[in-house]
Amino acid sequence: MVSEVVARRYAEAYFRLAREAGKIDVWNADLARAVEMLEQPAVAEAMRNPRVPMKDRIALVLSLTDGLEQETRNLVRLLVQRGRSSILGAVLERYRALADAASGLTRVEVTAAVPLDQALEQDIRNTLSQRLGGSIHTTVRQDPSIIGGLIIRIGDRVIDGSLRTRLQQLRAALA
């Protein structure tokens, strides 16, 4: 919980700077590359290992992030110095949510029991776009355990129209 709050603060500060610089997309891509670099097993181990001196950790991340925007490099260096390199992925996730909100984009995850054909996927996209009043980006997952129907996740909201849930509700009502 504490790391989520800290990640949110870093993401919000980084996002404000990106918006002022007019480089929201560039910094998003930079931050994603930095996360990818720091999640490499050898690098992640070096960041966690207390026997690796701080100056060596900083030198490592600065060499890995060479070529990225200076502000991204500063953020990564600061997180490493403060022993918080492990929250960089959460910072990226929150940053993307802020960038999406600023551009009016809503990310939606649709879970279905079976693969959806393209026409049905498009109908779902159109309906959600109309209801949400903006552009959306959908990710479709398949989970046979829901038996039938759909589960739609929009941010923190979940619309569960799965057959599995309906059967559980029916079972509870009959018990």
Short mmCIF file of C-alpha atoms in Angstrom, two decimals:
data_model
loop_
_atom_site.label_atom_id
_atom_site.label_comp_id
_atom_site.label_asym_id
_atom_site.label_seq_id
_atom_site.Cartn_x
_atom_site.Cartn_y
_atom_site.Cartn_z
CA MET A 1 0.00 0.00 0.00
CA VAL A 2 2.74 2.46 0.94
CA SER A 3 4.68 1.67 -2.23
CA GLU A 4 1.53 2.33 -4.30
CA VAL A 5 1.18 5.78 -2.75
CA VAL A 6 4.86 6.50 -3.34
CA ALA A 7 4.65 5.23 -6.93
CA ARG A 8 1.62 7.45 -7.54
CA ARG A 9 3.51 10.51 -6.30
CA TYR A 10 6.51 9.84 -8.52
CA ALA A 11 4.23 9.15 -11.50
CA GLU A 12 2.24 12.34 -10.98
CA ALA A 13 5.38 14.47 -10.72
CA TYR A 14 6.92 12.80 -13.78
CA PHE A 15 3.66 13.25 -15.70
CA ARG A 16 3.45 16.97 -14.85
CA LEU A 17 6.97 17.46 -16.18
CA ALA A 18 6.16 15.45 -19.33
CA ARG A 19 3.03 17.49 -19.99
CA GLU A 20 4.93 20.77 -19.51
CA ALA A 21 7.61 19.55 -21.92
CA GLY A 22 4.98 18.30 -24.39
CA LYS A 23 6.57 14.85 -24.41
CA ILE A 24 3.98 12.61 -22.76
CA ASP A 25 4.30 9.83 -25.35
CA VAL A 26 8.10 10.05 -25.60
CA TRP A 27 8.52 9.82 -21.83
CA ASN A 28 5.99 6.98 -21.67
CA ALA A 29 8.10 4.98 -24.11
CA ASP A 30 11.28 5.91 -22.22
CA LEU A 31 9.83 4.84 -18.91
CA ALA A 32 8.67 1.53 -20.42
CA ARG A 33 12.20 0.88 -21.73
CA ALA A 34 13.68 1.73 -18.32
CA VAL A 35 11.29 -0.70 -16.61
CA GLU A 36 12.21 -3.39 -19.12
CA MET A 37 15.91 -2.82 -18.44
CA LEU A 38 15.57 -2.87 -14.66
CA GLU A 39 13.45 -6.03 -14.76
CA GLN A 40 16.23 -8.02 -16.41
CA PRO A 41 17.16 -10.70 -13.85
CA ALA A 42 20.82 -9.70 -13.49
CA VAL A 43 19.98 -6.01 -13.12
CA ALA A 44 17.14 -6.66 -10.66
CA GLU A 45 19.48 -8.83 -8.58
CA ALA A 46 22.14 -6.09 -8.54
CA MET A 47 19.53 -3.57 -7.35
CA ARG A 48 18.43 -5.88 -4.51
CA ASN A 49 21.90 -7.01 -3.47
CA PRO A 50 23.13 -4.99 -0.47
CA ARG A 51 26.73 -5.95 -1.29
CA VAL A 52 26.62 -3.94 -4.52
CA PRO A 53 27.72 -0.40 -3.59
CA MET A 54 25.24 2.40 -4.33
CA LYS A 55 27.67 4.15 -6.68
CA ASP A 56 27.89 0.95 -8.75
CA ARG A 57 24.10 0.61 -8.88
CA ILE A 58 23.77 4.21 -10.03
CA ALA A 59 26.52 3.77 -12.62
CA LEU A 60 24.76 0.64 -13.89
CA VAL A 61 21.36 2.32 -14.34
CA LEU A 62 22.91 5.40 -15.91
CA SER A 63 24.74 3.25 -18.46
CA LEU A 64 21.58 1.21 -19.16
CA THR A 65 19.43 4.31 -19.60
CA ASP A 66 21.93 6.11 -21.82
CA GLY A 67 19.98 7.46 -24.78
CA LEU A 68 16.77 8.02 -22.83
CA GLU A 69 15.45 11.47 -21.95
CA GLN A 70 17.41 13.10 -19.14
CA GLU A 71 14.31 13.38 -16.95
CA THR A 72 13.71 9.62 -17.24
CA ARG A 73 17.32 8.96 -16.31
CA ASN A 74 16.95 11.32 -13.34
CA LEU A 75 13.82 9.51 -12.16
CA VAL A 76 15.46 6.09 -12.37
CA ARG A 77 18.61 7.35 -10.63
CA LEU A 78 16.54 8.93 -7.86
CA LEU A 79 14.56 5.72 -7.29
CA VAL A 80 17.77 3.69 -7.13
CA GLN A 81 19.37 6.16 -4.70
CA ARG A 82 16.33 5.96 -2.44
CA GLY A 83 16.17 2.17 -2.61
CA ARG A 84 12.88 2.23 -4.49
CA SER A 85 13.85 0.83 -7.89
CA SER A 86 11.33 -1.98 -7.36
CA ILE A 87 8.40 0.46 -7.73
CA LEU A 88 9.38 1.61 -11.22
CA GLY A 89 6.82 -0.73 -12.82
CA ALA A 90 4.07 0.74 -10.62
CA VAL A 91 5.22 4.25 -11.56
CA LEU A 92 4.87 3.31 -15.24
CA GLU A 93 1.41 1.85 -14.69
CA ARG A 94 0.19 4.99 -12.91
CA TYR A 95 1.88 7.25 -15.49
CA ARG A 96 0.04 5.44 -18.29
CA ALA A 97 -3.26 5.89 -16.47
CA LEU A 98 -2.58 9.64 -16.19
CA ALA A 99 -1.58 9.85 -19.86
CA ASP A 100 -4.71 7.96 -20.91
CA ALA A 101 -6.93 10.23 -18.83
CA ALA A 102 -5.29 13.33 -20.30
CA SER A 103 -5.88 12.08 -23.85
CA GLY A 104 -9.44 10.90 -23.15
CA LEU A 105 -8.54 7.26 -23.72
CA THR A 106 -10.16 4.57 -21.58
CA ARG A 107 -8.56 1.14 -21.31
CA VAL A 108 -11.03 -1.72 -21.17
CA GLU A 109 -10.34 -5.40 -20.59
CA VAL A 110 -12.94 -7.83 -21.89
CA THR A 111 -12.82 -11.44 -20.72
CA ALA A 112 -14.79 -14.07 -22.61
CA ALA A 113 -15.10 -17.83 -22.24
CA VAL A 114 -14.50 -18.44 -25.94
CA PRO A 115 -12.66 -16.51 -28.66
CA LEU A 116 -14.74 -13.59 -29.97
CA ASP A 117 -15.13 -13.06 -33.70
CA GLN A 118 -14.09 -9.67 -35.06
CA ALA A 119 -17.64 -8.46 -35.67
CA LEU A 120 -18.62 -9.10 -32.04
CA GLU A 121 -15.41 -7.47 -30.78
CA GLN A 122 -16.19 -4.40 -32.90
CA ASP A 123 -19.78 -4.29 -31.58
CA ILE A 124 -18.47 -4.41 -28.01
CA ARG A 125 -15.96 -1.63 -28.77
CA ASN A 126 -18.63 0.56 -30.38
CA THR A 127 -21.08 0.05 -27.52
CA LEU A 128 -18.46 0.78 -24.87
CA SER A 129 -17.21 3.82 -26.77
CA GLN A 130 -20.74 5.24 -26.93
CA ARG A 131 -21.47 4.51 -23.27
CA LEU A 132 -18.15 5.86 -22.03
CA GLY A 133 -18.22 8.85 -24.34
CA GLY A 134 -14.73 8.70 -25.75
CA SER A 135 -12.10 6.58 -27.37
CA ILE A 136 -11.27 3.23 -25.86
CA HIS A 137 -8.52 0.66 -26.11
CA THR A 138 -9.76 -2.88 -25.58
CA THR A 139 -7.82 -5.94 -24.62
CA VAL A 140 -9.66 -9.21 -25.07
CA ARG A 141 -8.70 -12.20 -22.93
CA GLN A 142 -10.02 -15.73 -22.98
CA ASP A 143 -10.89 -17.55 -19.74
CA PRO A 144 -12.92 -20.74 -20.15
CA SER A 145 -13.60 -20.85 -16.39
CA ILE A 146 -16.24 -18.10 -16.72
CA ILE A 147 -18.31 -20.65 -18.72
CA GLY A 148 -20.11 -18.01 -20.82
CA GLY A 149 -20.89 -14.32 -21.03
CA LEU A 150 -18.39 -11.50 -20.52
CA ILE A 151 -16.50 -9.76 -17.75
CA ILE A 152 -15.64 -6.14 -18.55
CA ARG A 153 -13.05 -4.23 -16.53
CA ILE A 154 -12.92 -0.45 -16.88
CA GLY A 155 -10.31 0.90 -14.50
CA ASP A 156 -11.46 -0.14 -11.04
CA ARG A 157 -14.98 -1.02 -12.20
CA VAL A 158 -15.94 -4.59 -13.04
CA ILE A 159 -19.09 -5.52 -14.92
CA ASP A 160 -19.48 -9.25 -14.42
CA GLY A 161 -21.94 -10.79 -16.84
CA SER A 162 -20.38 -14.24 -16.68
CA LEU A 163 -22.37 -17.42 -16.44
CA ARG A 164 -20.09 -18.59 -13.62
CA THR A 165 -21.13 -15.62 -11.45
CA ARG A 166 -24.81 -16.07 -12.31
CA LEU A 167 -24.62 -19.73 -11.28
CA GLN A 168 -22.89 -18.79 -8.02
CA GLN A 169 -25.63 -16.24 -7.28
CA LEU A 170 -28.32 -18.80 -8.05
CA ARG A 171 -26.61 -21.37 -5.82
CA ALA A 172 -26.44 -18.82 -2.97
CA ALA A 173 -30.11 -17.90 -3.41
CA LEU A 174 -31.19 -21.54 -3.29
CA ALA A 175 -29.06 -22.39 -0.24
#
